[in-house]
mmCIF file of C-alpha atoms and ligand atoms in Angstrom:
data_model
loop_
_atom_site.group_PDB
_atom_site.id
_atom_site.type_symbol
_atom_site.label_atom_id
_atom_site.label_comp_id
_atom_site.label_asym_id
_atom_site.label_seq_id
_atom_site.Cartn_x
_atom_site.Cartn_y
_atom_site.Cartn_z
ATOM 1 C CA UNK X 8 5.989 -12.995 11.534
ATOM 2 C CA UNK X 9 3.595 -10.149 10.660
ATOM 3 C CA UNK X 10 2.985 -7.458 13.245
ATOM 4 C CA UNK X 11 0.887 -4.316 13.179
ATOM 5 C CA UNK X 12 -1.374 -3.285 10.344
ATOM 6 C CA UNK X 13 0.667 -0.384 8.983
ATOM 7 C CA UNK X 14 -1.860 0.868 6.452
ATOM 8 C CA UNK X 15 -4.681 0.010 4.149
ATOM 9 C CA UNK X 16 -4.434 1.593 0.703
ATOM 10 C CA UNK X 17 -7.478 2.677 -1.282
ATOM 11 C CA UNK X 18 -7.166 3.710 -4.927
ATOM 12 C CA UNK X 19 -9.358 6.721 -5.696
ATOM 13 C CA UNK X 20 -10.313 8.308 -9.033
ATOM 14 C CA UNK X 21 -10.537 11.797 -7.436
ATOM 15 C CA UNK X 22 -8.020 12.503 -4.672
ATOM 16 C CA UNK X 23 -9.589 15.794 -3.526
ATOM 17 C CA UNK X 24 -13.022 14.175 -3.296
ATOM 18 C CA UNK X 25 -11.570 11.220 -1.381
ATOM 19 C CA UNK X 26 -9.756 13.551 1.039
ATOM 20 C CA UNK X 27 -12.946 15.597 1.585
ATOM 21 C CA UNK X 28 -14.924 12.431 2.258
ATOM 22 C CA UNK X 29 -12.502 11.242 4.926
ATOM 23 C CA UNK X 30 -12.006 14.714 6.467
ATOM 24 C CA UNK X 31 -15.515 16.164 6.346
ATOM 25 C CA UNK X 32 -17.882 13.207 6.215
ATOM 26 C CA UNK X 33 -15.933 10.699 8.299
ATOM 27 C CA UNK X 34 -14.233 13.299 10.510
ATOM 28 C CA UNK X 35 -10.707 11.925 10.212
ATOM 29 C CA UNK X 36 -7.317 13.663 10.293
ATOM 30 C CA UNK X 37 -6.214 13.968 6.660
ATOM 31 C CA UNK X 38 -2.846 15.124 5.225
ATOM 32 C CA UNK X 39 -2.168 17.347 2.260
ATOM 33 C CA UNK X 40 -1.592 15.421 -1.008
ATOM 34 C CA UNK X 41 1.982 14.111 -1.243
ATOM 35 C CA UNK X 42 3.319 13.372 -4.745
ATOM 36 C CA UNK X 43 5.671 10.373 -4.886
ATOM 37 C CA UNK X 44 6.830 10.378 -8.533
ATOM 38 C CA UNK X 45 9.226 7.467 -8.033
ATOM 39 C CA UNK X 46 6.232 5.315 -7.012
ATOM 40 C CA UNK X 47 3.844 6.704 -9.625
ATOM 41 C CA UNK X 48 1.318 7.861 -7.035
ATOM 42 C CA UNK X 49 0.049 10.862 -5.168
ATOM 43 C CA UNK X 50 -1.051 9.922 -1.664
ATOM 44 C CA UNK X 51 -3.218 11.415 1.033
ATOM 45 C CA UNK X 52 -2.650 9.932 4.484
ATOM 46 C CA UNK X 53 -5.602 9.464 6.778
ATOM 47 C CA UNK X 54 -4.389 9.022 10.350
ATOM 48 C CA UNK X 55 -6.549 6.872 12.599
ATOM 49 C CA UNK X 56 -5.798 6.042 16.241
ATOM 50 C CA UNK X 57 -4.625 2.516 15.397
ATOM 51 C CA UNK X 58 -3.457 2.658 11.760
ATOM 52 C CA UNK X 59 -3.365 4.747 8.592
ATOM 53 C CA UNK X 60 -5.429 4.737 5.444
ATOM 54 C CA UNK X 61 -3.638 5.816 2.275
ATOM 55 C CA UNK X 62 -5.647 7.250 -0.560
ATOM 56 C CA UNK X 63 -3.726 6.552 -3.775
ATOM 57 C CA UNK X 64 -4.113 8.354 -7.069
ATOM 58 C CA UNK X 65 -2.095 7.701 -10.247
ATOM 59 C CA UNK X 66 0.820 10.029 -10.980
ATOM 60 C CA UNK X 67 2.608 9.907 -14.327
ATOM 61 C CA UNK X 68 2.224 7.714 -17.384
ATOM 62 C CA UNK X 69 2.940 4.215 -16.046
ATOM 63 C CA UNK X 70 1.452 4.384 -12.578
ATOM 64 C CA UNK X 71 0.708 1.001 -11.010
ATOM 65 C CA UNK X 72 -2.628 2.453 -9.873
ATOM 66 C CA UNK X 73 -3.888 3.430 -13.337
ATOM 67 C CA UNK X 74 -4.742 -0.123 -14.442
ATOM 68 C CA UNK X 75 -6.472 -0.812 -11.140
ATOM 69 C CA UNK X 76 -8.708 2.233 -11.632
ATOM 70 C CA UNK X 77 -9.468 1.158 -15.209
ATOM 71 C CA UNK X 78 -10.892 -2.060 -13.761
ATOM 72 C CA UNK X 79 -12.407 -0.341 -10.719
ATOM 73 C CA UNK X 80 -13.525 3.092 -11.963
ATOM 74 C CA UNK X 81 -15.072 4.160 -8.655
ATOM 75 C CA UNK X 82 -11.948 3.104 -6.736
ATOM 76 C CA UNK X 83 -11.390 0.262 -4.297
ATOM 77 C CA UNK X 84 -9.156 -1.345 -1.724
ATOM 78 C CA UNK X 85 -5.774 -1.732 -3.434
ATOM 79 C CA UNK X 86 -3.519 -3.355 -0.828
ATOM 80 C CA UNK X 87 -3.000 -4.043 2.842
ATOM 81 C CA UNK X 88 0.344 -3.451 4.542
ATOM 82 C CA UNK X 89 1.625 -5.412 7.515
ATOM 83 C CA UNK X 90 4.778 -4.624 9.454
ATOM 84 C CA UNK X 91 7.603 -7.126 9.811
ATOM 85 C CA UNK X 92 10.752 -6.846 11.926
ATOM 86 C CA UNK X 93 13.171 -8.178 9.304
ATOM 87 C CA UNK X 94 12.211 -7.917 5.636
ATOM 88 C CA UNK X 95 15.050 -10.174 4.404
ATOM 89 C CA UNK X 96 14.087 -12.921 6.835
ATOM 90 C CA UNK X 97 10.440 -12.513 5.793
ATOM 91 C CA UNK X 98 11.362 -12.757 2.087
ATOM 92 C CA UNK X 99 13.398 -15.889 2.733
ATOM 93 C CA UNK X 100 10.570 -17.574 4.651
ATOM 94 C CA UNK X 101 8.015 -16.647 1.967
ATOM 95 C CA UNK X 102 10.213 -17.961 -0.864
ATOM 96 C CA UNK X 103 10.739 -21.190 1.085
ATOM 97 C CA UNK X 104 6.961 -21.571 1.425
ATOM 98 C CA UNK X 105 6.439 -20.962 -2.306
ATOM 99 C CA UNK X 106 4.786 -17.537 -2.068
ATOM 100 C CA UNK X 107 5.388 -15.280 -5.047
ATOM 101 C CA UNK X 108 7.075 -11.942 -4.334
ATOM 102 C CA UNK X 109 6.266 -9.398 -7.039
ATOM 103 C CA UNK X 110 8.980 -7.817 -9.172
ATOM 104 C CA UNK X 111 12.434 -9.335 -8.917
ATOM 105 C CA UNK X 112 11.698 -10.764 -5.490
ATOM 106 C CA UNK X 113 13.961 -8.345 -3.656
ATOM 107 C CA UNK X 114 12.725 -5.746 -1.132
ATOM 108 C CA UNK X 115 12.571 -2.161 -2.443
ATOM 109 C CA UNK X 116 12.426 1.176 -0.661
ATOM 110 C CA UNK X 117 8.732 1.968 -0.340
ATOM 111 C CA UNK X 118 6.653 5.118 -0.078
ATOM 112 C CA UNK X 119 7.687 5.689 3.564
ATOM 113 C CA UNK X 120 11.417 5.297 2.932
ATOM 114 C CA UNK X 121 11.480 1.800 4.444
ATOM 115 C CA UNK X 122 12.107 -1.557 2.732
ATOM 116 C CA UNK X 123 8.940 -3.174 1.395
ATOM 117 C CA UNK X 124 7.892 -6.087 -0.754
ATOM 118 C CA UNK X 125 4.603 -7.036 -2.369
ATOM 119 C CA UNK X 126 3.101 -10.536 -2.426
ATOM 120 C CA UNK X 127 1.002 -12.001 -5.208
ATOM 121 C CA UNK X 128 -2.722 -11.630 -4.436
ATOM 122 C CA UNK X 129 -3.447 -15.147 -5.728
ATOM 123 C CA UNK X 130 -1.265 -16.556 -2.947
ATOM 124 C CA UNK X 131 -2.923 -14.430 -0.223
ATOM 125 C CA UNK X 132 -6.702 -14.812 -0.332
ATOM 126 C CA UNK X 133 -7.090 -12.483 -3.314
ATOM 127 C CA UNK X 134 -5.563 -9.465 -1.535
ATOM 128 C CA UNK X 135 -2.388 -7.672 -2.592
ATOM 129 C CA UNK X 136 -0.185 -7.735 0.514
ATOM 130 C CA UNK X 137 2.657 -5.315 1.233
ATOM 131 C CA UNK X 138 5.189 -6.101 3.929
ATOM 132 C CA UNK X 139 7.099 -3.163 5.393
ATOM 133 C CA UNK X 140 10.076 -3.383 7.698
ATOM 134 C CA UNK X 141 8.997 -1.487 10.811
HETATM 135 CO CO1 CO J 214 1.373 0.688 0.779
#
């Protein structure tokens, strides 16, 4: 069911410092910061030959990233995103198998304008999983 690794998201306490680290120290191609108020994050995209890394920083009062950074003040891997062909079919299969889809269980439009859903980390080896319709 899952296809390519679309991105790995890393929550960072300092977006400029994170961007510098990836651009200057690791020598990667790094975007300008992109505020996504409807998702409560500002992101920097790091483009690698085979996938992307997203640096996430909280934006606004009830950002989903803020709590994560409270628990992980120096930042950390926040989620991993796999591509699927058909998000509704994926959701149906996951519900059938008893996996918990976060929120109301319905796919939402994600940070890239495509339908996504998030799966409970406790059902997936302790990692928050995002599925994105490719
Ligand atoms: Co993501």
